[in-house]
XYZ file of N, CA and C in Angstrom:
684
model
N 0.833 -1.185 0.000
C 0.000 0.000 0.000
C 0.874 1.244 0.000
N 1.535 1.452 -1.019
C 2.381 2.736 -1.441
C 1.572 4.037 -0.807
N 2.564 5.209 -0.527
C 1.548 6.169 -0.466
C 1.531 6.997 -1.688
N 0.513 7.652 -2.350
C -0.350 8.427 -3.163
C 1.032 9.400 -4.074
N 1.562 9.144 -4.695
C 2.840 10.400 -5.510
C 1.971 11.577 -5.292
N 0.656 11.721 -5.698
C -0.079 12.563 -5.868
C -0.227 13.240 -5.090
N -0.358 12.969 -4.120
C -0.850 13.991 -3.002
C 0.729 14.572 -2.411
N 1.889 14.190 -3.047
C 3.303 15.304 -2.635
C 3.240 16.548 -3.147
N 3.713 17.346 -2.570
C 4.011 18.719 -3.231
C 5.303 19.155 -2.902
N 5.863 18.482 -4.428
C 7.539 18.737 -3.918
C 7.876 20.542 -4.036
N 8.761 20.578 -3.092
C 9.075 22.147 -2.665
C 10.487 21.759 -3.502
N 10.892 23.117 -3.848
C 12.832 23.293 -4.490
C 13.329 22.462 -3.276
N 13.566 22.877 -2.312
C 14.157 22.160 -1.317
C 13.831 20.801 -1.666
N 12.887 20.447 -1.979
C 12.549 18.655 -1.901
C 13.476 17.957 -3.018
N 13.318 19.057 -4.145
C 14.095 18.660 -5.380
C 15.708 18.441 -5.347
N 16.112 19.622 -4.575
C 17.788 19.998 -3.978
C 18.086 18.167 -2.652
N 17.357 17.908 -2.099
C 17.531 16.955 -1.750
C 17.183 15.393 -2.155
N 16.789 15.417 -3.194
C 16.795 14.543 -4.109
C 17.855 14.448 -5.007
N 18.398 15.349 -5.330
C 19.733 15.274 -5.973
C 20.529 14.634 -5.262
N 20.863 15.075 -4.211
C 21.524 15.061 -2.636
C 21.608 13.126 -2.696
N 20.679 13.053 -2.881
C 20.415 11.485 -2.468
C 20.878 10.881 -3.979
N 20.437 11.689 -5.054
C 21.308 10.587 -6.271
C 22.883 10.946 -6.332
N 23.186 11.371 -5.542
C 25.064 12.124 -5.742
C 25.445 13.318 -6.021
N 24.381 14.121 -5.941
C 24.943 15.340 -6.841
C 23.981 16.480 -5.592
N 25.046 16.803 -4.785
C 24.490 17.743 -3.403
C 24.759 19.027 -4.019
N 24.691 20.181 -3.319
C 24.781 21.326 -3.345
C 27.031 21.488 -3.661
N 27.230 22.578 -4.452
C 28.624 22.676 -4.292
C 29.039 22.849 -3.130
N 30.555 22.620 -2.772
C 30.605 22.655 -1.315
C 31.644 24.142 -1.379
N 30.793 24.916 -1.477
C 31.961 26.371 -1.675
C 31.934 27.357 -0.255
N 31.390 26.721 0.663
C 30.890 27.532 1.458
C 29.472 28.770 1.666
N 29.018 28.745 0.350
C 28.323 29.515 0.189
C 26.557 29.352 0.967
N 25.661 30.266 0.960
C 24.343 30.126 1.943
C 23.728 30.544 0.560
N 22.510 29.979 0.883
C 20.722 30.100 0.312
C 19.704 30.166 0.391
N 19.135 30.946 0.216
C 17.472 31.040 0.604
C 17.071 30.265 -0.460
N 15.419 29.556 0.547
C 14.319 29.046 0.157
C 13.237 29.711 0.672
N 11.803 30.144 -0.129
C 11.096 29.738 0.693
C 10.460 28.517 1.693
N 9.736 29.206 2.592
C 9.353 27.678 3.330
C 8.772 26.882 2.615
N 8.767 25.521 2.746
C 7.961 24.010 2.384
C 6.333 24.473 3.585
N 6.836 24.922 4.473
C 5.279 24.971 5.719
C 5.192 26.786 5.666
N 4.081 26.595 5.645
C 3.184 27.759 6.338
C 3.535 27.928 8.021
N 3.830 27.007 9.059
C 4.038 27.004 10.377
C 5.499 26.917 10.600
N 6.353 26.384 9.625
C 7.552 25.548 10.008
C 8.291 25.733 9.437
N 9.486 26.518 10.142
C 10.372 27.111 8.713
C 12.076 26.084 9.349
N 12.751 26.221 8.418
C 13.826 25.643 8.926
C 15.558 26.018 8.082
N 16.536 25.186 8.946
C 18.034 25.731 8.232
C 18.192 24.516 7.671
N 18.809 23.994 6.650
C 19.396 22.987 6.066
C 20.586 23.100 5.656
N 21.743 22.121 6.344
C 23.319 21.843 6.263
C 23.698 20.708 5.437
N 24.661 21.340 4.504
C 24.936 20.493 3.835
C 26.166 20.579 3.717
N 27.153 19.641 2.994
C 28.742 19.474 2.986
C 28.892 21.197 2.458
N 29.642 22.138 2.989
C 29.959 23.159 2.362
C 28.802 24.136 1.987
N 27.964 23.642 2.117
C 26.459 24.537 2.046
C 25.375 24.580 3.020
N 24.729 25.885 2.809
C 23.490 26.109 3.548
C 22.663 26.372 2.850
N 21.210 26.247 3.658
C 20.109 26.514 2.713
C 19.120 27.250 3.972
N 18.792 28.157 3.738
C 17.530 29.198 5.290
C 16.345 29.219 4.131
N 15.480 28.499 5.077
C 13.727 28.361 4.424
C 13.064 29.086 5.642
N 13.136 30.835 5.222
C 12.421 31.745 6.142
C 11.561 31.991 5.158
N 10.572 33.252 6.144
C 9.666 33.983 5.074
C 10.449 35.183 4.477
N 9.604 35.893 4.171
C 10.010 37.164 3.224
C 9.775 38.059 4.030
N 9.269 37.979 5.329
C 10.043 39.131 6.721
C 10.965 38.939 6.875
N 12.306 37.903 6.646
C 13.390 38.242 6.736
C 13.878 38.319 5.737
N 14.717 39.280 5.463
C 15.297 39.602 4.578
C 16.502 39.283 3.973
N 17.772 39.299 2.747
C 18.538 38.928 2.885
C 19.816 39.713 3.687
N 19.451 40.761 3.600
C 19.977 41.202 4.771
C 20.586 41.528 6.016
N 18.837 40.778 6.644
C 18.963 40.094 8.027
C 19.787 38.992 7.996
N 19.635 37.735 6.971
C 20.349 36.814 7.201
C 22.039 36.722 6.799
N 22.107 37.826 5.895
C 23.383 37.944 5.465
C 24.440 38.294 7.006
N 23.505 39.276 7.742
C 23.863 39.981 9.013
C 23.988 39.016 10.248
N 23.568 37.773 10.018
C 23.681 36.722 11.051
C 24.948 35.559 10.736
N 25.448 35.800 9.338
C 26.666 35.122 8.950
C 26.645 33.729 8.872
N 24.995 33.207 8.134
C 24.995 31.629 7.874
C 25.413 31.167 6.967
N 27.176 31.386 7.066
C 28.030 30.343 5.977
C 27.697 28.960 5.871
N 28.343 28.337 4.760
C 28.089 26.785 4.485
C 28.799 26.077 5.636
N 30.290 27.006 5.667
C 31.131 25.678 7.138
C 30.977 25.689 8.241
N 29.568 26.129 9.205
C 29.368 25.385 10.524
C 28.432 26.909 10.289
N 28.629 28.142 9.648
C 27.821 29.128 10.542
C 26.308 29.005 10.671
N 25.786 28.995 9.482
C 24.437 28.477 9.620
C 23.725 27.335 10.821
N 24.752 26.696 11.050
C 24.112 25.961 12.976
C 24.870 26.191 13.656
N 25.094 27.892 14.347
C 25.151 28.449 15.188
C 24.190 28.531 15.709
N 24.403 28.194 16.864
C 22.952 28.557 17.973
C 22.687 29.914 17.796
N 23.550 31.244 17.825
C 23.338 31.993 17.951
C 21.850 32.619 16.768
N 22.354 31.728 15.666
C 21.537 32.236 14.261
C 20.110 31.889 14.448
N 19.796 30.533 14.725
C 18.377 30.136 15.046
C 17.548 30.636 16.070
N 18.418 31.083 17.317
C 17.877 32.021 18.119
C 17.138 33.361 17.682
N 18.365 33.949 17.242
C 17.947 35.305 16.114
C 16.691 35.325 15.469
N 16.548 33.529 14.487
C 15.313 33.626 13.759
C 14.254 33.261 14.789
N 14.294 33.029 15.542
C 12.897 32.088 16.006
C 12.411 33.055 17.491
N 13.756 33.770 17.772
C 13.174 35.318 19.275
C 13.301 34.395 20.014
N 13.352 34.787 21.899
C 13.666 33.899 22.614
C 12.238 33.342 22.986
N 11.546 33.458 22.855
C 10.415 32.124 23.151
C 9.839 31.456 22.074
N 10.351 31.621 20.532
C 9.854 30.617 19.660
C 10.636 29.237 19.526
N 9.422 28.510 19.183
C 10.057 26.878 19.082
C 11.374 26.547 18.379
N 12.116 26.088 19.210
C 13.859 25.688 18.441
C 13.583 24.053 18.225
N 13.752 23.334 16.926
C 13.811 22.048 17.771
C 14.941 21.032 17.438
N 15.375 20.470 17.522
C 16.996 19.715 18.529
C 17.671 19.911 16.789
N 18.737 19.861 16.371
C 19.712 20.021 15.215
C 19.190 18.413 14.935
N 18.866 18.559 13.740
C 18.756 16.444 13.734
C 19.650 16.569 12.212
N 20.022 14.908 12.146
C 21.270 14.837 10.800
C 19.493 14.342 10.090
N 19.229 14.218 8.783
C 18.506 13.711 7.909
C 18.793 12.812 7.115
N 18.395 11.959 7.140
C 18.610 10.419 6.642
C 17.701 9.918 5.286
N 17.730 9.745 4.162
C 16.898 9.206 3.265
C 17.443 7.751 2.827
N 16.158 7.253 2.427
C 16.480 5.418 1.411
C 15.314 5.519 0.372
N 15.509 4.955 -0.747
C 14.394 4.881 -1.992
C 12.805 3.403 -1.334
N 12.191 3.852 -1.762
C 11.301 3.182 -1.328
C 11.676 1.739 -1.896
N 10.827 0.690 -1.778
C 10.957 -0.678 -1.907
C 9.472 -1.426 -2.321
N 9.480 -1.670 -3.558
C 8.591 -3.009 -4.168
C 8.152 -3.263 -3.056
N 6.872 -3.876 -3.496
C 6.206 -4.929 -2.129
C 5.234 -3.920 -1.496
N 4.632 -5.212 -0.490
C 3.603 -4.661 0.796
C 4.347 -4.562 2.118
N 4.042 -3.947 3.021
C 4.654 -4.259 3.829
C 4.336 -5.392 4.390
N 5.240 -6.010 5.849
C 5.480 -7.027 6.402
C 4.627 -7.194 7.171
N 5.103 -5.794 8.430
C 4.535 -5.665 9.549
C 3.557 -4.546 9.889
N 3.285 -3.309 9.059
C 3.348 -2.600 9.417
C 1.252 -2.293 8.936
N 0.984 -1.897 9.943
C -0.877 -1.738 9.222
C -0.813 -0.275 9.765
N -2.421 0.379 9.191
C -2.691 1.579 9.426
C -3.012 1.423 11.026
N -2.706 2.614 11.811
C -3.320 2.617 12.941
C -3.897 3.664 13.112
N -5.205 4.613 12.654
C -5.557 5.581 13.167
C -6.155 5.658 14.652
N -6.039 5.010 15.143
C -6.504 5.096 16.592
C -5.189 5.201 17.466
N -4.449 5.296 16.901
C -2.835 5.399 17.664
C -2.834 7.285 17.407
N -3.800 7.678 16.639
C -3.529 9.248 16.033
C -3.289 10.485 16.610
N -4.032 9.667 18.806
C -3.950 11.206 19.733
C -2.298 10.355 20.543
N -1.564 9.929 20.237
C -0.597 9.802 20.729
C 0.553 10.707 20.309
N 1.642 10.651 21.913
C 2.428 11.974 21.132
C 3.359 12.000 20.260
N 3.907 11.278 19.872
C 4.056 10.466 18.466
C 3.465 11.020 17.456
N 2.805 10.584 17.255
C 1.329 11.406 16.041
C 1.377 12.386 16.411
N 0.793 13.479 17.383
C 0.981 14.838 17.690
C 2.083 15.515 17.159
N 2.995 14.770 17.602
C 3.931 15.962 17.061
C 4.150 15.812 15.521
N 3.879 14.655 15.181
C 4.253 14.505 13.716
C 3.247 15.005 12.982
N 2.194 15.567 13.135
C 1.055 15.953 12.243
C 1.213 17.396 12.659
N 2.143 17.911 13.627
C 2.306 19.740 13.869
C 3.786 19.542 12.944
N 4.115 18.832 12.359
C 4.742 19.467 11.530
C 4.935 18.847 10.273
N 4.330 18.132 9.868
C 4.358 17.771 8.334
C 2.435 17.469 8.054
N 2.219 17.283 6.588
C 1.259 17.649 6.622
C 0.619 15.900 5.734
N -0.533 15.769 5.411
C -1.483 14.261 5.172
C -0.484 13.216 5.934
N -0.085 13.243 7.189
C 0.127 12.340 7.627
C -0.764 11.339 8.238
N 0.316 9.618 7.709
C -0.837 8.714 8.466
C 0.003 7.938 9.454
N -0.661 7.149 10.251
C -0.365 6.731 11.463
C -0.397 4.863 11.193
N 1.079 4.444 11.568
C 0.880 2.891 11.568
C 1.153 2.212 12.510
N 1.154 1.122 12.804
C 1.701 0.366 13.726
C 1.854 -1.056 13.560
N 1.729 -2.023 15.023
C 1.400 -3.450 14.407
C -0.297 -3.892 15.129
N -0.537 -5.004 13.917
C -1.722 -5.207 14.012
C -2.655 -5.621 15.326
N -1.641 -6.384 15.990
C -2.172 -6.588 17.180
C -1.205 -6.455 18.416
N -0.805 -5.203 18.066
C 0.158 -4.683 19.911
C 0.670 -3.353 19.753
N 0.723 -2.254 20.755
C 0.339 -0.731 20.641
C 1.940 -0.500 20.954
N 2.821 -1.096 20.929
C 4.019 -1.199 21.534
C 4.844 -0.185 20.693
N 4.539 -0.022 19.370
C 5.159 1.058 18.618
C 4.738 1.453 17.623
N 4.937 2.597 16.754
C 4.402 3.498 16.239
C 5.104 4.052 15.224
N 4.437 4.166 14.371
C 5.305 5.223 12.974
C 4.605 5.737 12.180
N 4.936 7.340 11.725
C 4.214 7.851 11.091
C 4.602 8.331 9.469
N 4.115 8.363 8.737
C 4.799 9.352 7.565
C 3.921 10.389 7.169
N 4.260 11.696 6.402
C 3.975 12.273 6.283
C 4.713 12.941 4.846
N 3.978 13.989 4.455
C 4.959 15.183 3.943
C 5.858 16.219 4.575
N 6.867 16.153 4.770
C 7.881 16.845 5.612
C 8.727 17.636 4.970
N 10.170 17.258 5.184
C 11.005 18.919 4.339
C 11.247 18.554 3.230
N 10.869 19.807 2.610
C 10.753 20.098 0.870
C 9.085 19.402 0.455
N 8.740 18.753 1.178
C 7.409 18.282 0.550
C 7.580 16.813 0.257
N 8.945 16.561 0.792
C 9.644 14.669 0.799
C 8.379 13.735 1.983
N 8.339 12.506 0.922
C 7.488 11.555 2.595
C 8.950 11.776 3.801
N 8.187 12.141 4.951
C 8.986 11.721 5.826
C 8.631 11.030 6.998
N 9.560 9.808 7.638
C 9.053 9.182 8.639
C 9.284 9.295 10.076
N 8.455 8.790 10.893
C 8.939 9.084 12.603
C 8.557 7.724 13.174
N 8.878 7.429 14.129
C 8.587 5.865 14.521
C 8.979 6.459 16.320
N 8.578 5.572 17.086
C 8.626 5.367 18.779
C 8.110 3.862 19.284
N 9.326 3.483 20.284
C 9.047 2.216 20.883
C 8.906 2.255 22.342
N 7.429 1.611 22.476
C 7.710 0.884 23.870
C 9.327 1.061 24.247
N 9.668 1.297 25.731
C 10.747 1.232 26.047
C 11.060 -0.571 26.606
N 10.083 -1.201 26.687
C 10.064 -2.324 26.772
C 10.083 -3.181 25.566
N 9.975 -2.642 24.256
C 10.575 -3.227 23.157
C 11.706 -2.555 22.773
N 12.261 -1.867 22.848
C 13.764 -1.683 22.462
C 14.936 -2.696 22.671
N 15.725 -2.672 21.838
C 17.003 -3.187 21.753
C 16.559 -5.093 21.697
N 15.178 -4.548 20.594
C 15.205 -5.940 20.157
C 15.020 -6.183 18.388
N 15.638 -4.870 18.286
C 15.780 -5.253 16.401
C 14.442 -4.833 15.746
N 13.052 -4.170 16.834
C 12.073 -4.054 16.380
C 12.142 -2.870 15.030
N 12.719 -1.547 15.781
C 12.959 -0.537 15.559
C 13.268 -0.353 14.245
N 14.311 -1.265 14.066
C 15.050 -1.737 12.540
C 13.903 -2.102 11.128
N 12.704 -2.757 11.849
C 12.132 -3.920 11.095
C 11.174 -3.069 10.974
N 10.339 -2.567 11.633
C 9.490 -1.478 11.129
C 10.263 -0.323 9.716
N 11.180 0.264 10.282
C 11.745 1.389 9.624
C 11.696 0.600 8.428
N 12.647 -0.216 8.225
C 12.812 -0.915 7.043
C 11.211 -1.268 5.957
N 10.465 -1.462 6.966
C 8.836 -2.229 6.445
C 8.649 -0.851 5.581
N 8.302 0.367 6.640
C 7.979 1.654 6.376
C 8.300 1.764 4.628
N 9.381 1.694 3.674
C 10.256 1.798 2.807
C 9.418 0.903 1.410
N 8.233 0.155 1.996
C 7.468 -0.436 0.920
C 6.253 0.645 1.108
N 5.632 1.244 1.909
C 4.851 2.389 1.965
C 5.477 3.806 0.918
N 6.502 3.423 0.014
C 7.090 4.517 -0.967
C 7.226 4.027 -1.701
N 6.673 4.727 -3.012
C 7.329 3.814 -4.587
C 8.868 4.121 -4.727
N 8.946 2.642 -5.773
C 10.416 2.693 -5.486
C 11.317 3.857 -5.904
N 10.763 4.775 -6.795
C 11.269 5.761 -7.269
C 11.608 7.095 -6.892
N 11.032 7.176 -5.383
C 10.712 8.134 -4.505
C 11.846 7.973 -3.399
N 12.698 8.881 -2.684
C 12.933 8.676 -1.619
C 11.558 9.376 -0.423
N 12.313 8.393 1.086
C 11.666 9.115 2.379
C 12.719 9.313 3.305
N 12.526 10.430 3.937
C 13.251 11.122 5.119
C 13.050 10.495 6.217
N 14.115 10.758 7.085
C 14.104 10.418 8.186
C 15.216 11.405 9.200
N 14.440 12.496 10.313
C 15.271 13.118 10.925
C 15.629 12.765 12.434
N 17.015 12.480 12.734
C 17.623 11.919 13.739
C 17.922 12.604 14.543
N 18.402 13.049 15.819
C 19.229 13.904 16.430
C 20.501 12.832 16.579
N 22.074 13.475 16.230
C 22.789 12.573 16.305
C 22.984 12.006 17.920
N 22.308 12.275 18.830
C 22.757 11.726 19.955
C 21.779 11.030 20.563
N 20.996 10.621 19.701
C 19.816 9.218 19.998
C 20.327 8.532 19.096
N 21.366 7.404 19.596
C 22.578 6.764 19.185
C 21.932 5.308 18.994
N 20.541 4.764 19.364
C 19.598 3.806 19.475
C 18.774 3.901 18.144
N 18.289 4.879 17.691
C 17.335 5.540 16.919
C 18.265 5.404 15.233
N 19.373 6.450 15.483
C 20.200 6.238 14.605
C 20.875 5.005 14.230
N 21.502 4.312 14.737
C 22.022 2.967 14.617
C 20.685 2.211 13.915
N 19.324 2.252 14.126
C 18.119 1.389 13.526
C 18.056 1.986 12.120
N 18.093 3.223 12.346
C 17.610 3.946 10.796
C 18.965 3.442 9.605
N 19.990 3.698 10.162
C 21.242 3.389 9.740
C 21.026 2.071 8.818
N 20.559 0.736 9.947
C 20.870 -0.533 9.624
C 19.299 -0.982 8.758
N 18.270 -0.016 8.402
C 17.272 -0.147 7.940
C 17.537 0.526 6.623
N 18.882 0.671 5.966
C 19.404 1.076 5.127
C 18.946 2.353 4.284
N 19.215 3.312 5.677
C 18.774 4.892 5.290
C 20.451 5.596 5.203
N 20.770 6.479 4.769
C 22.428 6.965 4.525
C 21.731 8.447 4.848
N 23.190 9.174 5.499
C 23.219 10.618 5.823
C 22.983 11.441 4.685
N 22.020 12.612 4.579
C 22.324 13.540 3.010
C 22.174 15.003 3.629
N 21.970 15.718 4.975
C 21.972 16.943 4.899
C 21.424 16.930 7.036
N 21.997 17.847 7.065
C 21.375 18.332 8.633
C 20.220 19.218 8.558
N 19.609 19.385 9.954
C 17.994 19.967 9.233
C 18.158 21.212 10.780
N 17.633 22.192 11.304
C 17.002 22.806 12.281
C 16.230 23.002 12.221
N 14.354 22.504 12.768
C 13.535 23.062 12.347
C 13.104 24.141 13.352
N 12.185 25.218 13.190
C 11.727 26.321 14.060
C 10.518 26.853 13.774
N 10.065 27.617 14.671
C 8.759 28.651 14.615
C 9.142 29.783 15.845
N 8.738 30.702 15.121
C 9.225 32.157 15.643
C 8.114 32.473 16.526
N 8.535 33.253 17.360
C 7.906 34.000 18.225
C 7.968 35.287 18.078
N 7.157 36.264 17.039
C 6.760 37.105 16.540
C 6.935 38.562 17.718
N 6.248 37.726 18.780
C 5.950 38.822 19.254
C 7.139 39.318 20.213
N 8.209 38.118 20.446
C 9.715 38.031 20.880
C 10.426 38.439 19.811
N 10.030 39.064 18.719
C 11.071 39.350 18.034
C 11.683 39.188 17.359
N 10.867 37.469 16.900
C 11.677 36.346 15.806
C 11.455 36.820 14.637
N 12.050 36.425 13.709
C 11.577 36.458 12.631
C 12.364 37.744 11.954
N 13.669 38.249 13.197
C 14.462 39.234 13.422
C 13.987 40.724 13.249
């Protein structure tokens, strides 16, 4: 049960990381770039070997961002910069590395719809920030969870959570991996990590997803000032 090509709306960004994933990333000259946002709510920085990419609105200017110094070699994930964009009480959320794999022939194994898993926080958070997301799990045990959605650039992207009483039993792996027949094969899906959920990463890793870009996502606090 593939999900729908149709219902993507690939953003430039989606396209720039699709390259990314066939070999051919951004030059690595050091240089920065604007995008507009992929979200209406959710704007974000994207790191890449030697490059950056800032998906603000058009209240900031280039200007502003030129004035915050988000080079390709580390400046753009300066804390200092995301602060700047987002004011001190808008949402920062953790630096994650981004992970893609091409989808995979087939049905899945394990993996069924679960909309009744949908008020979990799992689902919550994954439906505040990507958009027709659906909710799966296994057929008969609530033990874990994964969602996909449309995420950055307008790419499927996935999220998954385990029982802490199923971890570190290879589950983690076997879902992610299942997830990968829910995409035609021609499509990649995302997957954003924080590198220091060293459990999380190691599954996505061995569910044969590869590194293609770092992500910050945010929402400003307007009235703090974000949005610079």
């Amino acid at each position: 049960m593939p999900t729908d090509p149709s219902q993507r709306l690939l953003h430039p960004v989606g396209r720039l990381l699709e390259r990314a994933a066939a070999g051919e990333p951004p030059p690595a000259d050091g240089t920065w770039s604007r995008e507009r946002p992929w979200s209406a709510t959710v704007y974000g920085v994207l790191t890449f070997t030697g490059h950056a990419v800032l998906c603000v609105p058009d209240s900031v200017t280039d200007a502003d961002l030129a004035g915050l110094h988000p080079d390709g070699f580390g400046g753009a994930a300066d804390p200092r910069l995301i602060v700047a964009l987002a004011g001190q009480r808008g949402w920062i959320d953790s630096l994650d590395l981004v992970l893609s794999a091409p989808g995979l022939v087939g049905r899945p194994q394990w993996l069924v719809p679960r909309p009744d898993l949908a008020d979990q926080p799992r689902a919550l958070r994954a439906a505040g920030l990507r958009t027709a997301t659906r909710v799966f799990g296994l057929a008969d045990r609530d033990d874990a969870i994964l969602t996909i959605g449309n995420g950055i650039g307008g790419l499927r992207e996935l999220s998954f959570e385990l029982d802490p009483t199923s971890r570190d039993s290879g589950l983690g792996r076997r879902l992610i991996a299942d997830a990968r027949h829910l995409i035609v094969p021609d499509e990649i899906v995302l997957a954003s990590v924080a590198p220091g959920n060293i459990a999380s990463m190691r599954a996505t890793l061995a569910a044969g997803f590869r590194p293609l870009a770092g992500v910050q996502l945010f929402r400003p606090d307007v009235a703090s000032g974000g949005d610079t």
